Amino acid sequence: MPPPADIVKVAIEWPGAFPKLMEIDQKKPLSAIIKEVCEGWNLPSPETYALQNADATNFYITEKNRNNIKNGSILRLTTSAAQMALQLHERIQSTSMDMKLDALKDLANSSRDITFAQEFINLDGISLLTQMVESGTEQYKKLQKIMKPCFGDLLSFTLTAFVELMDHGIVSWDTFSVAFIKKIAGYVCKSAMDTAVLQRSLAILESMVLNSQDLYQKVAKEITIGQLIPHLQGTDQDIQTYTIAVINALFLKAPEEKRQEMAHILAQKQLRSIILSNVIRSNKPINDEMAHQLYVLQVLTFNLLEDRMMTKMDPQDQAQRDIIFELRRIAFDVECESNNSGSIEKRKSMYTRDYKKLGFINHVNPAVDFTQIPPGMLALDNMLYFARQHQDAYIRIVLENSSREDKHECPFGRSSIELTKMLCEILKVGELPSENCHDFHPMFFTHDRSFEEFFCICIQLLNKTWKEMRATSEDFNKVMQVVKEQITRALTVKPNSLDQFKSRLQNLSYTEILKLRQSERMNQEDFQSRPILELREKIQPEIMELIKQQRLNRLCEGTAFRKISSRRRQDKFWYCRLSPNHKVLHYSDLEENPQGEVPYDSLQDKLPVADIKAVVTGKDCPHMKEKGALKQNKEVLELAFSVLYESDEYLNFIAPDKHEYCVWTDGLNALLGKEMTSEFTRSDMDTLLNMEMKLRLLDLENIQIPDVPPPIPKEPSNYDFVYDCN
């Protein structure tokens, strides 16, 4: 007979004694179990003891997490969290350097546990650590000269403990003094500083800036971009990552009026070229965290274009009108010089003719074309950059199109405006960076005016594609769709330079795009006849059942989910999978992201599917309603879902990516007998349905399928050919 579900068999260690094998009744209070263990070893005052995991984490067992204890676990009887916090609080104030160093090391390790952290913070431990950083380090200046490594360790463990304690979100960041900020900034600004101290200091500055607008202003006064740049020129990728994270945080929190000024400083300090040579083109592979920070920097840099993108042109502003005159002058320079004289009417007529050749919609007053937002003035900026920096290509495009028939010309003005708008959509200009994205493009770090250069390549592509398609003015939108496909396909291979991007586009001609389209999807026009539509409807339920089974099979394999954490670099995980009979969800916390499947017997918590009341997503999830839940990041909202059960109980999920989100929400809805509505289900349905249709209609290939059934032939004159069964 199997043991009761509430009984867990464990081994409990105590220094100097043999481990005690015992059964823990999960229904009994934890204090009663500890008292029983203490009595077995004749230990007085059981209230001063606690149980903790005897593994690398050493986390305390509490009433909240005791259900995570597994059969066969090894636990340790140890000093309670309150007693341990009190002891370490006293030891870190010791006058003995050795005792202080050991105590700070123990504190840094213990602070990862929220149970201990709460007790230490209750003793005003955070204030003690900040005081040690502010003033305590002054006492060890002599020690720093004599025993530099020891000083580095003291400070490193102090800052590590501080970071770990603050990571639990118990204490607000707004409580720290200017003196403390100056100390931390001072460690970052020093040229020769212990690596661990520098890393922790950068992490603290990043958290301060991101979590408090008041602290951002104080940090911005204490540290400059010039002081951060040298840390990017080293070889330690962790230091480089933390440095870019601080720059991103300062960039993100800066008021709008200061962002352009900050961008100018970054350009002066050659941040882009330093990142390109020391990070992107270094011998070390770029890890996920560095890729994320580079992506954030890329997004924030492109977001500087938003102001121009959303600025309408003022047709009465002479300075802005002069830019349009400049475009005309560069394109028709020779004609302008010879036709400067003449009546005003004659010049107006000439201007109107030239503006038509330039491809503006409004020939009389082209300024009106730039009142549409987006792209607003950004389109005019791009056109002027192209005309000045790539003058030969600009003149060739304008003159080439002005010599064509009216309906076959590719309108440069209109094309530039629509292309700028499209590029802003592709690069998501104006949107905040997402939490988990690593999608940075190395080529945008190879030029100081990367967006303008990107435009110059794409406008030449547009003109080339227009000619290949032999397009007319009615085909304008079709050409733009093809160009967008060419650009997005070229970007997916992540070219390392703008030249590589240009080469990739050369291989994506209109003919190649047509081939790719034909290979990726069926020609829909051949599949709209009534018999084909009826066949699709008939086999659709079979395909939906197949998708449902695939989703449930994936749930049975299980997935590791990330827990909400205030800092991304110390992610914690938990695992969930569906039982093979589809009746129970098994789940449990994990110490690290698992490689492969986690067996069912190691997942202690269970949730019967029959108890599930509903599945909610996005803002309806309990963990997304909490104050400041990852600052309601858009990306996290799109990946969040919750399982509600009983009266007010819930299980909160944040999927690792969009695919897993769709798999789990579909699978859970299928378990509840509800419709699977995710975008991946629609995509899978289209793909599988089209494949099945192709297979079933294979023998009908190249045969015209009529829209209506053929007419019934006339009756024969006699029925002599009928076989008489009698």
XYZ file of C-alpha atoms in Angstrom:
726
model
C 0.000 0.000 0.000
C 1.508 3.376 -1.008
C 2.230 5.902 1.779
C -0.274 8.759 2.312
C 0.216 11.765 0.034
C 0.878 14.047 3.032
C 3.807 11.954 4.306
C 7.291 12.817 2.952
C 10.362 10.700 3.742
C 13.504 12.782 4.312
C 16.950 12.703 5.913
C 17.863 15.448 8.397
C 21.481 16.374 9.133
C 23.022 17.912 12.241
C 26.781 18.643 12.540
C 28.586 15.879 14.464
C 25.627 13.464 14.391
C 24.410 10.720 12.084
C 21.648 11.870 9.701
C 18.183 11.145 11.026
C 15.728 9.381 8.686
C 12.155 10.389 9.395
C 8.732 10.867 7.921
C 7.332 14.384 7.856
C 3.594 14.810 8.102
C 2.780 17.872 5.986
C -0.420 18.392 7.989
C 1.521 18.978 11.226
C 2.812 22.492 12.015
C 6.456 23.003 11.082
C 7.272 24.092 14.652
C 6.059 20.714 15.942
C 8.299 18.852 13.460
C 11.342 20.968 14.464
C 10.577 20.342 18.147
C 10.447 16.591 17.482
C 13.822 16.712 15.673
C 15.435 18.748 18.488
C 14.152 16.318 21.123
C 15.718 13.438 19.183
C 19.133 15.089 19.549
C 18.428 16.517 23.028
C 18.714 20.109 21.812
C 17.113 22.809 24.019
C 15.143 25.831 22.767
C 13.648 24.356 19.552
C 12.217 27.810 18.704
C 15.766 28.958 17.831
C 16.147 26.250 15.170
C 14.847 25.826 11.634
C 15.096 23.408 8.728
C 16.783 24.275 5.454
C 17.611 22.497 2.207
C 21.015 20.809 2.407
C 21.909 21.805 -1.157
C 23.662 24.707 -2.843
C 20.766 27.084 -2.105
C 20.498 26.473 1.692
C 17.020 28.003 1.533
C 14.943 27.872 4.717
C 11.866 25.650 4.910
C 8.780 27.684 5.812
C 5.068 27.054 5.993
C 4.761 28.662 2.545
C 7.304 26.509 0.738
C 7.191 23.257 2.733
C 5.110 21.598 -0.017
C 8.221 21.709 -2.200
C 9.924 19.073 -0.018
C 10.320 15.903 -2.087
C 10.662 12.277 -1.071
C 14.333 11.513 -0.472
C 15.252 15.165 0.198
C 18.154 15.928 2.517
C 17.399 18.690 5.016
C 19.586 20.324 7.626
C 18.709 21.447 11.138
C 20.201 24.883 11.562
C 19.882 28.158 13.399
C 16.589 29.929 12.665
C 16.533 32.769 10.158
C 15.897 35.318 12.923
C 18.831 34.032 15.012
C 21.107 33.819 11.968
C 20.224 37.390 10.955
C 20.966 38.623 14.491
C 24.308 36.811 14.609
C 25.438 38.080 11.195
C 24.250 41.587 12.054
C 26.648 41.531 15.030
C 29.518 39.738 13.263
C 29.737 42.142 10.312
C 30.364 44.941 12.853
C 33.327 43.096 14.361
C 36.693 44.875 14.626
C 38.467 41.685 13.497
C 39.078 41.820 9.744
C 38.952 38.027 9.394
C 35.673 37.743 11.301
C 34.157 40.665 9.362
C 35.209 39.121 6.019
C 33.757 35.683 6.926
C 30.536 37.297 8.162
C 30.076 39.347 4.970
C 30.738 36.262 2.853
C 28.064 34.329 4.799
C 25.703 37.300 4.511
C 26.134 37.460 0.719
C 25.226 33.745 0.462
C 22.343 33.831 2.939
C 20.730 36.957 1.464
C 19.545 35.010 -1.591
C 16.915 33.411 0.687
C 13.873 35.661 1.108
C 13.145 34.214 4.583
C 16.555 35.275 5.878
C 16.432 38.535 3.905
C 13.188 39.569 5.596
C 14.663 38.946 9.059
C 17.903 40.803 8.287
C 16.017 43.766 6.801
C 13.822 43.858 9.934
C 17.032 44.490 11.925
C 17.656 47.559 9.718
C 20.379 45.578 7.976
C 20.161 47.564 4.723
C 20.989 50.770 6.593
C 23.947 49.073 8.244
C 25.348 47.977 4.881
C 24.892 51.432 3.336
C 26.635 53.023 6.338
C 29.521 50.593 5.895
C 29.786 51.593 2.246
C 29.483 55.323 3.015
C 31.894 55.556 5.939
C 33.221 52.143 6.897
C 35.492 51.819 3.894
C 37.345 54.980 4.964
C 38.674 53.061 7.986
C 40.362 50.578 5.677
C 42.375 52.926 3.453
C 45.578 51.702 5.058
C 44.385 48.132 4.605
C 43.664 48.899 0.962
C 47.293 49.877 0.433
C 48.713 46.920 2.363
C 46.201 44.165 1.515
C 44.366 45.269 -1.610
C 42.756 41.839 -2.366
C 41.294 41.679 1.169
C 39.807 45.164 0.803
C 38.314 44.196 -2.562
C 36.696 41.102 -1.033
C 35.256 43.082 1.894
C 33.628 45.600 -0.406
C 32.594 42.947 -2.941
C 30.751 40.830 -0.344
C 29.122 43.956 1.142
C 27.792 45.068 -2.235
C 26.769 41.506 -3.201
C 24.735 41.180 -0.001
C 23.156 44.581 -0.671
C 22.184 43.616 -4.246
C 20.728 40.263 -3.119
C 18.679 41.871 -0.343
C 17.321 44.599 -2.636
C 16.445 42.011 -5.298
C 13.596 40.686 -3.141
C 11.695 43.974 -3.536
C 11.080 44.358 0.205
C 12.735 47.782 0.526
C 12.054 50.778 -1.744
C 14.977 52.192 -3.746
C 13.892 55.757 -2.917
C 15.398 55.598 0.579
C 19.110 55.956 -0.282
C 21.233 59.021 0.410
C 23.373 61.073 -1.950
C 26.464 59.996 0.017
C 25.760 56.334 -0.783
C 25.149 57.105 -4.469
C 28.412 59.081 -4.613
C 30.312 56.135 -3.143
C 28.855 53.662 -5.661
C 29.446 56.077 -8.556
C 32.995 56.582 -7.271
C 33.737 52.859 -7.574
C 32.500 52.918 -11.180
C 34.569 55.973 -12.067
C 37.868 54.612 -10.691
C 40.163 53.331 -13.414
C 41.571 50.386 -11.409
C 38.818 48.723 -9.400
C 38.182 45.142 -8.337
C 36.084 43.403 -11.047
C 33.472 42.071 -8.598
C 33.081 45.504 -6.945
C 32.737 47.186 -10.342
C 30.138 44.660 -11.490
C 28.005 45.056 -8.340
C 28.318 48.866 -8.452
C 27.110 48.976 -12.071
C 24.188 46.676 -11.191
C 23.213 48.947 -8.278
C 23.341 52.082 -10.453
C 21.173 50.420 -13.118
C 18.552 49.376 -10.551
C 18.542 52.831 -8.956
C 17.974 54.581 -12.291
C 15.243 52.159 -13.434
C 13.340 52.089 -10.133
C 13.252 55.756 -9.142
C 13.027 58.997 -11.126
C 14.480 60.880 -8.145
C 17.471 58.531 -7.988
C 17.939 58.846 -11.759
C 18.523 62.584 -11.334
C 21.004 61.990 -8.512
C 22.888 59.270 -10.401
C 22.996 61.368 -13.602
C 24.760 64.134 -11.626
C 27.396 61.745 -10.263
C 28.375 59.803 -13.371
C 29.037 60.748 -16.982
C 29.053 58.713 -20.165
C 32.763 59.455 -20.504
C 33.425 57.660 -17.205
C 31.494 54.577 -18.357
C 33.093 54.255 -21.824
C 36.476 52.841 -20.618
C 34.693 49.795 -19.135
C 33.564 48.848 -22.668
C 37.156 48.736 -23.877
C 38.111 45.815 -21.630
C 37.691 42.101 -22.308
C 35.229 41.168 -19.537
C 31.837 40.727 -21.288
C 29.921 40.839 -17.975
C 31.381 44.277 -17.186
C 30.621 45.409 -20.746
C 27.024 44.142 -20.404
C 26.447 45.935 -17.082
C 27.994 49.119 -18.521
C 25.678 49.157 -21.559
C 22.767 48.378 -19.187
C 23.574 51.526 -17.147
C 23.843 53.630 -20.339
C 20.482 52.227 -21.516
C 18.881 52.953 -18.140
C 20.116 56.574 -18.204
C 18.902 56.887 -21.808
C 15.487 55.382 -21.010
C 14.804 57.531 -17.947
C 16.157 60.793 -19.362
C 13.492 63.474 -20.012
C 12.622 63.797 -23.716
C 14.357 67.165 -24.044
C 17.644 65.669 -22.756
C 17.706 62.516 -24.903
C 18.953 64.280 -28.045
C 21.648 65.948 -25.948
C 22.655 62.570 -24.508
C 22.715 61.038 -28.007
C 25.049 63.842 -29.099
C 27.387 63.047 -26.188
C 27.324 59.331 -27.080
C 28.259 60.234 -30.656
C 31.088 62.480 -29.448
C 32.449 59.681 -27.247
C 32.219 57.289 -30.246
C 30.130 54.793 -28.266
C 28.924 53.077 -31.441
C 32.406 52.398 -32.837
C 33.679 51.260 -29.412
C 30.805 48.759 -29.104
C 31.378 47.604 -32.685
C 35.094 46.928 -32.240
C 35.121 45.711 -28.601
C 31.836 43.817 -28.364
C 30.207 42.942 -31.697
C 33.452 42.165 -33.537
C 35.358 40.709 -30.583
C 36.431 37.070 -30.576
C 33.945 36.166 -27.821
C 30.413 35.035 -28.779
C 27.692 37.436 -27.654
C 25.574 35.962 -24.843
C 21.818 36.508 -24.473
C 22.077 39.288 -21.891
C 24.536 41.271 -24.014
C 22.326 40.724 -27.095
C 19.360 42.080 -25.107
C 21.250 45.192 -24.009
C 22.438 45.860 -27.584
C 18.839 45.441 -28.771
C 17.647 47.952 -26.135
C 20.339 50.451 -27.191
C 19.326 49.984 -30.842
C 15.642 50.620 -30.023
C 16.382 53.682 -27.882
C 18.630 55.118 -30.619
C 15.964 54.697 -33.299
C 13.349 56.154 -30.941
C 15.207 59.476 -31.201
C 13.658 59.687 -34.689
C 10.136 59.711 -33.238
C 10.080 63.476 -32.747
C 10.786 64.150 -36.449
C 8.493 61.294 -37.468
C 5.564 62.918 -35.640
C 6.339 66.513 -36.714
C 4.189 67.906 -39.528
C 5.737 70.274 -42.028
C 4.634 73.880 -41.785
C 3.979 75.014 -45.378
C 4.629 78.606 -44.262
C 8.073 77.858 -42.768
C 10.644 79.174 -45.239
C 13.521 77.099 -43.781
C 11.555 73.914 -44.363
C 10.516 75.018 -47.856
C 14.197 75.687 -48.631
C 14.900 71.954 -48.166
C 12.452 71.181 -50.990
C 14.141 73.866 -53.118
C 17.470 72.190 -52.352
C 16.135 68.819 -53.562
C 15.021 70.478 -56.789
C 18.334 72.350 -57.204
C 20.461 69.211 -56.828
C 18.309 67.244 -59.300
C 17.988 69.953 -61.971
C 21.078 72.095 -61.295
C 21.959 72.857 -64.929
C 18.405 73.767 -65.875
C 18.057 76.029 -62.828
C 21.065 78.142 -63.676
C 19.932 78.716 -67.250
C 16.322 79.491 -66.292
C 16.783 81.804 -63.314
C 15.574 84.780 -65.257
C 12.032 85.214 -66.497
C 8.640 86.133 -65.168
C 7.270 84.859 -61.859
C 4.540 82.937 -63.686
C 7.117 81.260 -65.881
C 9.213 80.242 -62.864
C 6.131 78.903 -61.045
C 5.265 76.814 -64.068
C 8.838 75.521 -64.189
C 8.790 74.701 -60.458
C 5.491 72.817 -60.838
C 6.953 70.804 -63.707
C 10.079 69.957 -61.692
C 8.089 68.986 -58.582
C 6.078 66.628 -60.766
C 9.318 65.087 -62.015
C 10.469 64.721 -58.393
C 7.374 62.602 -57.771
C 5.460 64.764 -55.292
C 1.700 64.267 -55.064
C 1.057 68.009 -54.730
C 2.968 69.578 -57.656
C 2.096 73.159 -56.762
C 2.979 73.027 -53.055
C 4.941 69.837 -52.183
C 5.125 70.924 -48.525
C 1.580 69.557 -48.148
C 2.934 66.029 -48.805
C 4.855 66.184 -45.507
C 1.855 67.015 -43.307
C 1.039 63.291 -42.959
C 2.303 61.774 -39.674
C 3.973 59.408 -39.555
C 6.454 59.899 -41.284
C 6.245 63.720 -41.144
C 9.530 65.601 -41.477
C 11.582 62.408 -41.134
C 10.840 61.587 -44.783
C 12.152 64.983 -45.911
C 15.295 64.510 -43.766
C 15.933 61.164 -45.469
C 15.411 62.624 -48.951
C 17.831 65.481 -48.292
C 20.452 63.077 -46.862
C 20.149 60.867 -49.951
C 20.401 63.855 -52.307
C 23.526 65.216 -50.588
C 25.400 62.044 -49.593
C 24.506 59.890 -52.629
C 24.091 62.649 -55.194
C 24.805 60.564 -58.306
C 22.278 57.876 -57.340
C 19.709 60.547 -56.465
C 20.083 62.393 -59.792
C 19.997 59.103 -61.717
C 16.725 58.000 -60.067
C 15.009 61.368 -60.601
C 16.111 61.835 -64.226
C 15.497 58.195 -65.109
C 11.887 58.403 -63.934
C 11.226 61.844 -65.394
C 12.107 60.474 -68.840
C 9.567 57.644 -68.610
C 5.903 57.777 -69.512
C 3.799 59.383 -66.808
C 2.117 56.175 -65.698
C 5.392 54.169 -65.642
C 7.484 56.600 -63.613
C 8.389 55.662 -60.028
C 7.483 58.832 -58.055
C 10.547 59.604 -55.903
C 8.730 61.942 -53.499
C 5.732 59.709 -52.827
C 7.971 56.608 -52.660
C 10.305 58.241 -50.120
C 7.433 59.225 -47.849
C 5.817 55.763 -47.912
C 9.200 54.007 -47.599
C 10.163 56.075 -44.537
C 6.829 55.176 -42.937
C 7.427 51.486 -43.738
C 10.971 51.483 -42.306
C 9.660 53.057 -39.083
C 7.107 50.222 -38.831
C 9.736 47.524 -39.483
C 12.117 48.981 -36.850
C 9.199 49.838 -34.495
C 10.281 53.441 -34.033
C 8.564 54.935 -30.994
C 7.867 51.639 -29.208
C 9.529 50.805 -25.888
C 12.009 47.903 -25.896
C 10.533 44.551 -24.891
C 11.723 42.624 -21.846
C 12.959 39.395 -23.449
C 13.977 40.379 -26.980
C 17.543 39.854 -28.274
C 16.872 40.990 -31.845
C 19.683 43.476 -32.486
C 21.152 44.073 -35.960
C 24.971 44.408 -36.137
C 24.770 46.492 -39.324
C 23.103 49.388 -37.474
C 26.255 49.727 -35.330
C 28.513 50.199 -38.376
C 27.488 53.775 -39.281
C 26.730 56.963 -37.350
C 23.761 57.680 -39.633
C 22.598 54.078 -39.974
C 18.870 54.858 -40.424
C 19.559 57.340 -43.236
C 21.959 54.897 -44.932
C 19.348 52.164 -44.511
C 16.845 54.433 -46.286
C 19.301 55.184 -49.122
C 19.792 51.476 -49.834
C 16.044 50.787 -49.680
C 14.985 53.689 -51.941
C 17.355 52.398 -54.624
C 15.906 48.909 -54.095
C 12.389 50.324 -54.538
C 13.340 51.932 -57.856
C 14.959 48.681 -59.033
C 11.934 46.588 -58.025
C 9.586 49.065 -59.756
C 11.465 48.494 -63.029
C 11.537 44.705 -62.569
C 7.773 44.668 -61.996
C 7.210 47.041 -64.944
C 4.850 48.798 -62.589
C 2.484 51.650 -63.290
C 1.087 54.212 -60.863
C -1.830 51.824 -60.119
C 0.689 49.201 -58.891
C 2.250 51.469 -56.242
C 0.898 49.515 -53.240
C 1.887 46.169 -54.798
C 5.449 47.406 -55.278
C 5.588 48.595 -51.651
C 4.444 45.153 -50.438
C 7.178 43.430 -52.465
C 9.808 45.890 -51.188
C 8.717 45.301 -47.599
C 9.063 41.555 -48.119
C 12.524 42.020 -49.653
C 13.690 44.155 -46.711
C 12.290 41.887 -43.964
C 13.707 38.752 -45.618
C 17.137 40.409 -45.920
C 17.054 41.486 -42.254
C 16.298 37.961 -40.994
C 19.840 36.790 -41.842
C 21.286 39.549 -39.585
C 23.865 41.015 -42.029
C 27.032 42.257 -40.316
C 27.292 45.403 -42.444
C 25.228 47.619 -44.710
C 27.179 46.237 -47.690
C 26.149 42.692 -46.730
C 22.553 43.883 -46.468
C 22.825 45.407 -49.942
C 24.277 42.143 -51.320
C 21.464 40.168 -49.744
C 18.914 42.438 -51.445
C 20.620 41.819 -54.799
C 19.742 38.132 -54.410
C 16.123 38.965 -53.559
C 14.946 40.288 -56.904
C 11.253 40.416 -57.787
C 11.616 37.123 -59.690
C 13.150 35.474 -56.611
C 10.358 36.828 -54.389
C 7.788 35.290 -56.732
C 9.568 31.925 -56.530
C 9.662 32.113 -52.740
C 5.985 32.999 -52.577
C 5.061 30.097 -54.844
C 7.087 27.657 -52.768
C 5.574 28.877 -49.483
C 1.908 28.987 -50.295
C -0.607 27.688 -52.778
C -2.179 29.902 -55.370
C -5.435 30.728 -53.607
C -7.285 31.536 -56.825
C -7.360 27.851 -57.821
C -8.945 26.816 -54.540
C -12.061 28.946 -54.331
C -14.461 26.733 -56.294
C -17.405 25.269 -54.390
C -16.324 21.590 -54.439
C -12.892 22.535 -53.066
C -14.427 24.701 -50.350
C -16.741 21.848 -49.367
C -13.764 19.488 -49.157
C -11.921 21.988 -46.943
C -14.916 22.205 -44.588
C -15.131 18.420 -44.450
C -11.497 17.817 -43.479
C -11.164 20.865 -41.178
C -12.437 19.031 -38.025
C -9.839 16.274 -38.599
C -7.045 18.849 -38.780
C -8.323 20.641 -35.661
C -8.311 17.346 -33.740
C -4.734 16.733 -34.918
C -3.669 20.189 -33.662
C -5.434 19.547 -30.348
C -3.562 16.255 -29.862
C -0.262 17.962 -30.676
C -0.931 20.682 -28.084
C -1.799 18.133 -25.387
C 1.284 16.054 -26.223
C 3.416 19.183 -25.808
C 1.825 19.871 -22.416
C 2.725 16.304 -21.410
C 6.371 17.031 -22.286
C 6.291 20.093 -20.010
C 7.911 23.540 -20.066
C 10.160 25.597 -17.772
C 8.606 28.971 -16.913
C 10.394 32.076 -15.610
C 9.310 33.577 -12.313
C 8.751 37.328 -12.075
C 11.955 38.956 -10.842
C 12.924 42.624 -10.530
C 16.276 41.877 -12.158
C 16.603 39.845 -15.332
C 20.075 38.452 -14.656
C 19.016 36.184 -11.789
C 16.010 34.440 -13.263
C 14.286 31.736 -11.213
C 12.298 28.957 -12.820
C 9.526 26.463 -12.213
C 8.379 23.522 -14.322
C 4.899 22.342 -15.259
C 3.689 19.364 -17.285
C 0.441 17.514 -17.912
C 0.012 13.894 -16.845
C -0.191 11.298 -19.684
C -3.884 10.694 -18.917
C -4.566 14.475 -19.233
C -6.116 14.639 -15.757
C -3.452 16.368 -13.580
C -0.996 19.259 -13.910
C 2.303 18.479 -12.121
C 4.524 21.436 -11.189
C 7.367 22.499 -8.884
C 10.069 25.154 -8.418
C 13.528 24.634 -9.937
C 16.954 25.887 -8.944
C 17.975 26.525 -12.558
C 16.674 26.272 -16.102
C 16.496 22.512 -16.845
C 18.057 20.830 -19.857
C 15.415 18.450 -21.187
C 12.278 17.084 -19.520
C 11.791 17.019 -15.741
C 10.394 13.656 -14.509
C 6.943 13.556 -12.922
C 8.180 12.180 -9.584
C 10.329 15.287 -9.007
C 7.305 17.596 -9.448
C 5.650 17.584 -6.036
C 2.700 19.928 -6.548
C -0.445 18.777 -8.356
C -3.524 20.478 -9.764
C -6.375 18.270 -11.036
C -7.672 19.480 -14.402
C -11.209 18.969 -13.110
C -10.584 21.757 -10.541
C -9.652 24.355 -13.177
C -12.367 26.987 -13.503
C -10.911 29.238 -16.216
C -7.820 30.325 -18.151
C -7.176 34.090 -18.339
C -4.523 35.999 -20.281
C -2.760 39.374 -20.357
C -4.085 42.109 -18.092
C -6.734 39.784 -16.626
C -4.013 37.694 -14.925
C -3.630 38.194 -11.143
C 0.173 38.636 -11.414
C -0.281 41.358 -14.039
C -2.685 43.304 -11.824
C -0.125 43.611 -9.033
C 1.484 47.007 -8.569
C 4.513 47.389 -10.795
C 4.479 43.786 -12.081
C 7.490 44.192 -14.350
C 6.158 47.693 -14.986
C 3.350 46.157 -17.043
C 5.876 45.577 -19.834
C 4.071 45.021 -23.128
C 6.128 41.940 -24.002
C 5.457 40.299 -20.619
C 1.738 41.077 -20.863
C 1.645 39.245 -24.187
C 3.243 36.142 -22.611
C 1.272 36.037 -19.339
C -1.591 33.659 -18.567
C -3.122 32.203 -15.405
C -5.093 29.106 -14.421
C -7.872 29.898 -11.910
C -9.149 27.163 -9.630
C -11.276 26.852 -6.477
C -12.523 30.183 -5.130
C -9.531 32.526 -5.268
C -6.573 30.247 -6.019
C -4.506 30.661 -9.182
C -1.389 29.412 -10.936
C 0.518 32.180 -12.757
C 2.573 31.636 -15.908
C 4.952 33.760 -18.001
C 5.749 31.815 -21.176
C 9.372 31.837 -22.415
C 8.234 32.893 -25.894
C 5.140 33.420 -28.056
C 5.164 29.837 -29.356
C 5.037 28.315 -25.849
C 2.343 30.840 -24.870
C 0.148 29.694 -27.760
C 0.842 25.993 -27.097
C -0.120 26.262 -23.415
C -3.170 28.504 -23.789
C -4.438 26.280 -26.625
C -3.768 23.088 -24.655
C -5.428 24.382 -21.476
C -8.477 25.594 -23.426
C -8.669 22.196 -25.169
C -8.652 20.489 -21.752
C -11.566 22.698 -20.699
C -13.444 21.906 -23.914
C -13.066 25.450 -25.219
C -12.010 26.668 -28.642
C -8.314 27.085 -29.459
C -8.000 30.643 -30.753
C -4.266 31.443 -30.812
C -2.536 32.812 -33.899
C -0.381 29.654 -34.012
C -3.508 27.509 -34.256
C -4.679 29.572 -37.225
C -1.244 29.274 -38.827
C -1.053 25.502 -38.192
C -4.582 25.069 -39.512
C -3.722 26.884 -42.763
C -0.476 24.943 -43.237
C -1.882 21.478 -42.480
C -5.134 22.099 -44.333
C -3.287 23.256 -47.440
C -0.961 20.247 -47.287
C -3.898 17.867 -46.927
C -5.702 19.564 -49.807
C -2.625 19.208 -52.012
C -2.373 15.515 -51.209
C -6.048 14.830 -51.883
C -6.038 16.795 -55.136
C -2.708 15.474 -56.369
C -4.287 13.582 -59.282
C -6.128 16.717 -60.400
C -2.972 18.766 -60.887
C -3.102 21.131 -63.887
C -6.769 20.236 -64.502
C -9.189 23.139 -64.561
C -11.821 22.678 -61.863
C -15.165 24.186 -62.955
C -17.036 26.544 -60.674
C -20.385 24.843 -61.466
C -21.178 21.155 -62.061
C -21.323 20.043 -65.731
C -24.809 19.933 -67.399
C -26.774 16.660 -67.286
C -26.714 15.097 -70.776
C -29.931 14.358 -72.700
C -31.587 11.004 -72.253
C -30.556 8.398 -74.871
C -33.029 7.411 -77.615
C -33.247 3.849 -76.236
C -32.038 1.829 -73.308
C -31.000 -1.341 -75.155
C -27.509 -1.092 -73.698
C -28.813 -1.628 -70.138
C -27.861 -5.007 -68.718
C -30.828 -7.015 -67.517
C -29.972 -8.438 -64.111
C -32.669 -11.119 -64.486
